[in-house]
C-alpha positions as YAML, in Angstrom:
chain: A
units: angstrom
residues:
- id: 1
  name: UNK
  ca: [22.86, 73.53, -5.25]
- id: 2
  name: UNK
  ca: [21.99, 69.92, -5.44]
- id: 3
  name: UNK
  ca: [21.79, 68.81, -8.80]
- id: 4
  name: UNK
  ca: [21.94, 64.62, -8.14]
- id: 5
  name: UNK
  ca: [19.84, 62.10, -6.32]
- id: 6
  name: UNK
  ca: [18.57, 62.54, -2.79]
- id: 7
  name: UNK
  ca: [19.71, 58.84, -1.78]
- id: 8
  name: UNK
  ca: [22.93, 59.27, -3.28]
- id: 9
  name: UNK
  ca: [24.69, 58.52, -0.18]
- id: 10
  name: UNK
  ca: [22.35, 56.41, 1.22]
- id: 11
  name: UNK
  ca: [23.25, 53.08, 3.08]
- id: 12
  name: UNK
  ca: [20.45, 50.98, 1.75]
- id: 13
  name: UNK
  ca: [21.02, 51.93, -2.12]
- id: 14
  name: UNK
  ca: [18.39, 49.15, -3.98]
- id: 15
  name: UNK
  ca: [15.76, 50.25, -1.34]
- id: 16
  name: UNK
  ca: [16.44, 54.05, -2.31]
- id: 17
  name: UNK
  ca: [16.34, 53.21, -6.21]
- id: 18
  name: UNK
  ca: [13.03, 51.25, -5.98]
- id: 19
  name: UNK
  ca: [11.45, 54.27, -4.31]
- id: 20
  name: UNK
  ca: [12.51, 56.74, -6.57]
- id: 21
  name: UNK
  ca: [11.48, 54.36, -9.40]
- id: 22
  name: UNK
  ca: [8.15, 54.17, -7.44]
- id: 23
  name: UNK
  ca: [7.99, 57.55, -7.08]
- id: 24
  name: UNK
  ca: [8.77, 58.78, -10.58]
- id: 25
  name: UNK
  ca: [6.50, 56.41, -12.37]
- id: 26
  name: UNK
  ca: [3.45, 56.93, -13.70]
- id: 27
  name: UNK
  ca: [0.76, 55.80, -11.83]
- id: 28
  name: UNK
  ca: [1.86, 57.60, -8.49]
- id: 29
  name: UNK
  ca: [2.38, 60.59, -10.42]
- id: 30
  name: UNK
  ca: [-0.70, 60.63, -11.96]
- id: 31
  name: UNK
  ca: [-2.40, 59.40, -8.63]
- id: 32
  name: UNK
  ca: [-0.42, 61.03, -5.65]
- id: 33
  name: UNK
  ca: [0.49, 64.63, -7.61]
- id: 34
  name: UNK
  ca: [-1.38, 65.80, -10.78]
- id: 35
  name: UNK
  ca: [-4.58, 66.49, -8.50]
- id: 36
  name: UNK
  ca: [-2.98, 68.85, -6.82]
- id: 37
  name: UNK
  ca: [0.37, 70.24, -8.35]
- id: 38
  name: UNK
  ca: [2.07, 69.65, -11.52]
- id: 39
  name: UNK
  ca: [4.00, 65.96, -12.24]
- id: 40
  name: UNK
  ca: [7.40, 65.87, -12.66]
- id: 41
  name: UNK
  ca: [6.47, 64.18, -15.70]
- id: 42
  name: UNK
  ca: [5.79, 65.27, -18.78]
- id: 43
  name: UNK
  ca: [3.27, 62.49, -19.78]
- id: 44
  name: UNK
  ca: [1.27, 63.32, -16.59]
- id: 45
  name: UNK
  ca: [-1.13, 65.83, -17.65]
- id: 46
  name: UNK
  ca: [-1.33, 69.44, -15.14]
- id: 47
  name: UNK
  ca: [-4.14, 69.56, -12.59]
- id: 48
  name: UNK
  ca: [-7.37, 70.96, -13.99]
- id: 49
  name: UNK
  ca: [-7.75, 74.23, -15.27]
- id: 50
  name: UNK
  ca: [-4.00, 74.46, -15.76]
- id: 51
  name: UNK
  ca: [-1.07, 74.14, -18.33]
- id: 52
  name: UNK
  ca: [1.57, 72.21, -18.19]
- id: 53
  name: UNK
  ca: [4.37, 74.25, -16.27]
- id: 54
  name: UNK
  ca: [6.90, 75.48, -18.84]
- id: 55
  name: UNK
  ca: [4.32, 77.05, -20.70]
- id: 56
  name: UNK
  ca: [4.04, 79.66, -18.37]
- id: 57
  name: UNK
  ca: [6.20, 82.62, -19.22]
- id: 58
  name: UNK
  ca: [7.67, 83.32, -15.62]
- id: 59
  name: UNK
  ca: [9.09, 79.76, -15.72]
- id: 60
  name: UNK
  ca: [13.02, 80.14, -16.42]
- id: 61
  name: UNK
  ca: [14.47, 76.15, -15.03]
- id: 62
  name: UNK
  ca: [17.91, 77.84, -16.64]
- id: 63
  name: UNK
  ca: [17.74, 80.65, -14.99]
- id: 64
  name: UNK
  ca: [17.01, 79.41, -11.67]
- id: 65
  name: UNK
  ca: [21.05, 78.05, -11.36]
- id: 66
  name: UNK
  ca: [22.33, 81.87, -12.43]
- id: 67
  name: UNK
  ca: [20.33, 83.04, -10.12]
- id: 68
  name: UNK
  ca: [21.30, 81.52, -7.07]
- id: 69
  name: UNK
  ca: [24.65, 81.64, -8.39]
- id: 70
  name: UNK
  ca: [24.10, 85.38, -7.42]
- id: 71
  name: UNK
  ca: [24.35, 85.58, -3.76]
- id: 72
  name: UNK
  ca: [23.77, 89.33, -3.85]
- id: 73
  name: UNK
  ca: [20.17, 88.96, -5.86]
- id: 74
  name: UNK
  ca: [19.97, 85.54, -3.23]
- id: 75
  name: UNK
  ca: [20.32, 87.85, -0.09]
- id: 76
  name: UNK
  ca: [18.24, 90.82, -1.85]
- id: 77
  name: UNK
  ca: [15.25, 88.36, -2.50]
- id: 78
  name: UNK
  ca: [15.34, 86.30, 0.98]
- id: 79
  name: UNK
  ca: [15.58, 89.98, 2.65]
- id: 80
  name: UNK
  ca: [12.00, 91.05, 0.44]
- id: 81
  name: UNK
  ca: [10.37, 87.65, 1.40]
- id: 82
  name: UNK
  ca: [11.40, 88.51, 5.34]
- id: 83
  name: UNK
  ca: [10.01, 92.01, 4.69]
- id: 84
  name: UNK
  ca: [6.23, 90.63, 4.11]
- id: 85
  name: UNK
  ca: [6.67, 87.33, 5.56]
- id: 86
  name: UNK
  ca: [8.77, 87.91, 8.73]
- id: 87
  name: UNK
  ca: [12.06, 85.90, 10.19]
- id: 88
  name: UNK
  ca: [12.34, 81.54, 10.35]
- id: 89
  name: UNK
  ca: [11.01, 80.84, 13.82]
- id: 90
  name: UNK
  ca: [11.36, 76.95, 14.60]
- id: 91
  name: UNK
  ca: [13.68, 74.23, 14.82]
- id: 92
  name: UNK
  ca: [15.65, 73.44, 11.52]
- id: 93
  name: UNK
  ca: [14.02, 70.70, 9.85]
- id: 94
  name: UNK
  ca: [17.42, 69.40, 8.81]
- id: 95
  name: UNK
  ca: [17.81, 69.38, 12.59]
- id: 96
  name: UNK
  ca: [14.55, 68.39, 14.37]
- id: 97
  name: UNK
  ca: [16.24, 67.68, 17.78]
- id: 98
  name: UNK
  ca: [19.01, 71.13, 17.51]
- id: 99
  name: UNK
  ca: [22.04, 68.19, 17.83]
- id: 100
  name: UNK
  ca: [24.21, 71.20, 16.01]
- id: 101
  name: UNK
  ca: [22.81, 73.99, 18.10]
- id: 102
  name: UNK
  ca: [22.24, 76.13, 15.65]
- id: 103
  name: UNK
  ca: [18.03, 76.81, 15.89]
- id: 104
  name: UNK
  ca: [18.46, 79.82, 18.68]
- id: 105
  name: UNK
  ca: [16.63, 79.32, 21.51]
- id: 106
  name: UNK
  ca: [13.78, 81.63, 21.68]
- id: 107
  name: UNK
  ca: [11.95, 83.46, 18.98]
- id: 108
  name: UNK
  ca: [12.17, 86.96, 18.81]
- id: 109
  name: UNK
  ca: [9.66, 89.04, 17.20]
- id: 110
  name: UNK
  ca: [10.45, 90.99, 14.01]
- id: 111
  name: UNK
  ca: [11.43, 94.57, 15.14]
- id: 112
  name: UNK
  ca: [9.83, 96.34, 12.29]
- id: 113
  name: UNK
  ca: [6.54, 94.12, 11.95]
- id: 114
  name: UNK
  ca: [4.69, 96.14, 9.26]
- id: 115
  name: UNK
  ca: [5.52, 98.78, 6.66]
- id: 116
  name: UNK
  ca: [8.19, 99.18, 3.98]
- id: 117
  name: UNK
  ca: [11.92, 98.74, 5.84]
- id: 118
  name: UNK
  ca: [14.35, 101.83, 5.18]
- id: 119
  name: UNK
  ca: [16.80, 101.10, 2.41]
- id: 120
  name: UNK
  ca: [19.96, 98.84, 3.17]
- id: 121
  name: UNK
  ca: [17.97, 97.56, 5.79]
- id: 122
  name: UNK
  ca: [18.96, 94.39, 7.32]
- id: 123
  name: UNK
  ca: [17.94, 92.11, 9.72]
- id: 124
  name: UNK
  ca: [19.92, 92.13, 13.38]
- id: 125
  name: UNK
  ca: [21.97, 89.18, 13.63]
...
């Protein structure tokens, strides 16, 4: 789980820090995300017709770590979301141009592509 900066590692480090201070600060926040989707920050106010975030009561920020901390609940939930929403087809975007060879080759179709999947189901390797 990545808990640090995304340009930790990066080569140019004072070009990394002035976009994340860029992109963090106020006016882009206010301008690039609260129309659409909640700020990061808490003195942006939440698009119209919403409240801010962690008022919500299915918002648990703590609970997200113990949760994927549980790779059984992890593999439970990403088989449910595969149940309605079907298999990754694509390249890996980690991976645009498949240098590791890991994005297979050709798609294949989900083998069950509607209805509720038998219990312990899982999908083919």
């Amino acid at each position: 789980m990545q808990h640090g900066a995304i340009f930790k590692n990066a080569p140019p480090k004072a070009a990394a820090k002035l976009f994340l201070s860029w992109l963090t600060s106020r006016t882009a926040q206010q301008q690039l995300f609260a129309p659409r989707t909640w700020s990061v920050r808490k003195d942006v106010a939440p698009p119209a017709g919403l409240r801010p975030l962690a008022t919500y009561h299915q918002t648990n920020v703590a609970g997200f770590q113990a949760f994927m901390s549980d790779r059984n609940a992890v593999e439970r939930f990403r088989s449910q979301v595969q149940l309605y929403v079907g298999q990754v087809a694509g390249p890996d975007p980690a991976d645009p141009t498949n240098t590791l060879g890991l994005t297979p080759g050709k798609f294949r179709p989900d083998p069950v592509p509607c209805g509720r999947r038998p219990q312990g189901w899982r999908p083919p390797p």
